[in-house]
Amino acid sequence: QVQLVESGGGLVQAGDSLRLSCAVSGRTFNTYTMGWFRQAPGKEREFVAAITWSGVSKYYADSVKGRFTISRDNAKKTVYLQMYSLKPEDTAVYYCATYRTTYNSALYESENQYAYWGQGTQVTVSS
């Protein structure tokens, strides 16, 4: 059984930093692209960042580029999202997800490319 467990969310003030973690079990980790998505109240879930299986390539939504950093530790089967300079508009439930197919990162922004999802972790940024 594949499981993704996010952690690290919380309530912070604007300008603060936060690091999210996502631990994966039940599936080979180092052959799949990993992604982070988020969903704010009343909005659709949106792409935040993705990292390829080797960690060489990283992709970001324009709204977080320069403020968020995605990374992974294949030995620990964990993907991270380091968030700096947080803004109230970053408030959302953050989800990690693992790609459907190995050694593939095409259409990384599309939710349909991801097979398994975590339960989400709440990030709230106060002004």
Protein backbone atom coordinates (compact mmCIF):
# COMPACT_ATOMS: atom_id res chain seq x y z
CA GLN A 1 0.00 0.00 0.00
CA VAL A 2 1.41 3.33 -1.09
CA GLN A 3 1.31 6.05 1.55
CA LEU A 4 2.38 9.67 1.45
CA VAL A 5 2.44 11.51 4.75
CA GLU A 6 2.95 15.27 4.85
CA SER A 7 4.10 17.15 7.89
CA GLY A 8 5.43 20.55 8.85
CA GLY A 9 2.41 22.74 8.30
CA GLY A 10 1.27 25.33 10.79
CA LEU A 11 0.34 28.91 11.54
CA VAL A 12 2.98 31.52 10.77
CA GLN A 13 3.19 35.24 10.17
CA ALA A 14 3.82 36.91 6.85
CA GLY A 15 7.51 36.87 6.05
CA ASP A 16 8.20 33.72 8.03
CA SER A 17 9.56 30.45 6.70
CA LEU A 18 8.29 26.90 6.93
CA ARG A 19 9.47 23.52 5.68
CA LEU A 20 7.08 20.81 4.64
CA SER A 21 8.06 17.17 4.45
CA CYS A 22 6.44 14.26 2.67
CA ALA A 23 7.50 10.72 3.49
CA VAL A 24 6.65 7.99 0.99
CA SER A 25 6.25 4.30 1.70
CA GLY A 26 5.06 1.28 -0.23
CA ARG A 27 6.59 2.35 -3.53
CA THR A 28 9.97 2.79 -5.11
CA PHE A 29 10.84 6.42 -4.54
CA ASN A 30 13.89 7.26 -6.61
CA THR A 31 12.33 6.58 -10.00
CA TYR A 32 9.36 8.94 -9.75
CA THR A 33 8.87 12.64 -10.13
CA MET A 34 7.36 14.19 -7.00
CA GLY A 35 5.11 17.20 -6.83
CA TRP A 36 3.60 19.64 -4.37
CA PHE A 37 0.16 21.14 -4.90
CA ARG A 38 -2.01 23.36 -2.77
CA GLN A 39 -5.66 24.20 -2.38
CA ALA A 40 -6.91 27.41 -0.84
CA PRO A 41 -10.46 27.74 0.51
CA GLY A 42 -12.92 28.11 -2.33
CA LYS A 43 -10.30 27.54 -4.99
CA GLU A 44 -9.18 24.66 -7.13
CA ARG A 45 -6.05 22.74 -6.30
CA GLU A 46 -3.01 24.22 -8.05
CA PHE A 47 0.50 23.17 -8.88
CA VAL A 48 3.27 24.51 -6.66
CA ALA A 49 6.50 22.65 -7.45
CA ALA A 50 7.88 19.42 -8.86
CA ILE A 51 11.20 17.63 -8.80
CA THR A 52 12.37 14.84 -11.07
CA TRP A 53 13.43 11.42 -9.79
CA SER A 54 17.13 12.32 -9.61
CA GLY A 55 16.54 15.79 -8.22
CA VAL A 56 18.34 17.38 -11.14
CA SER A 57 15.34 19.24 -12.55
CA LYS A 58 12.97 21.36 -10.51
CA TYR A 59 9.89 23.26 -11.59
CA TYR A 60 7.92 25.98 -9.85
CA ALA A 61 4.71 27.90 -10.24
CA ASP A 62 5.33 31.56 -11.01
CA SER A 63 3.63 32.55 -7.77
CA VAL A 64 6.27 30.79 -5.64
CA LYS A 65 9.35 31.03 -7.82
CA GLY A 66 12.24 32.54 -5.87
CA ARG A 67 10.51 31.95 -2.52
CA PHE A 68 9.99 28.17 -2.41
CA THR A 69 12.55 25.42 -2.89
CA ILE A 70 11.73 21.78 -3.56
CA SER A 71 14.24 19.05 -2.73
CA ARG A 72 14.34 15.34 -2.10
CA ASP A 73 16.32 12.77 -0.17
CA ASN A 74 16.03 9.48 -2.02
CA ALA A 75 17.68 7.56 0.81
CA LYS A 76 14.97 8.76 3.18
CA LYS A 77 12.21 8.54 0.58
CA THR A 78 11.20 12.06 1.47
CA VAL A 79 10.47 15.20 -0.51
CA TYR A 80 10.63 18.66 1.01
CA LEU A 81 9.18 22.07 0.29
CA GLN A 82 11.11 24.89 1.90
CA MET A 83 8.99 28.04 1.93
CA TYR A 84 10.46 31.46 2.54
CA SER A 85 8.90 34.93 2.69
CA LEU A 86 5.46 33.49 3.16
CA LYS A 87 2.47 35.60 2.22
CA PRO A 88 -1.17 35.42 3.33
CA GLU A 89 -2.03 34.23 -0.17
CA ASP A 90 0.09 31.13 0.44
CA THR A 91 -2.51 29.97 2.94
CA ALA A 92 -3.78 26.59 1.76
CA VAL A 93 -3.73 22.88 2.34
CA TYR A 94 -0.53 21.55 0.80
CA TYR A 95 -0.43 18.11 -0.79
CA CYS A 96 2.44 16.02 -2.05
CA ALA A 97 1.99 13.53 -4.83
CA THR A 98 3.98 10.93 -6.73
CA TYR A 99 3.97 10.53 -10.49
CA ARG A 100 2.13 7.78 -12.31
CA THR A 101 5.06 6.57 -14.39
CA THR A 102 8.76 6.18 -13.81
CA TYR A 103 11.44 8.43 -15.25
CA ASN A 104 8.86 10.86 -16.53
CA SER A 105 8.13 14.48 -15.78
CA ALA A 106 6.10 15.57 -18.78
CA LEU A 107 3.04 17.65 -17.88
CA TYR A 108 4.29 17.92 -14.29
CA GLU A 109 1.77 20.69 -13.60
CA SER A 110 -1.19 18.42 -14.26
CA GLU A 111 -2.81 16.64 -11.34
CA ASN A 112 -3.73 13.80 -13.69
CA GLN A 113 -0.06 12.84 -14.00
CA TYR A 114 0.13 11.94 -10.32
CA ALA A 115 -1.04 8.59 -9.04
CA TYR A 116 -0.87 8.86 -5.27
CA TRP A 117 -1.52 11.75 -2.91
CA GLY A 118 -0.99 12.57 0.71
CA GLN A 119 -3.72 13.71 3.05
CA GLY A 120 -2.49 17.30 3.06
CA THR A 121 -1.07 19.64 5.66
CA GLN A 122 -2.51 23.05 6.49
CA VAL A 123 -0.39 26.15 6.10
CA THR A 124 -1.87 29.38 7.40
CA VAL A 125 -0.08 32.69 6.96
CA SER A 126 -1.37 35.63 8.96
CA SER A 127 -0.80 39.22 7.92
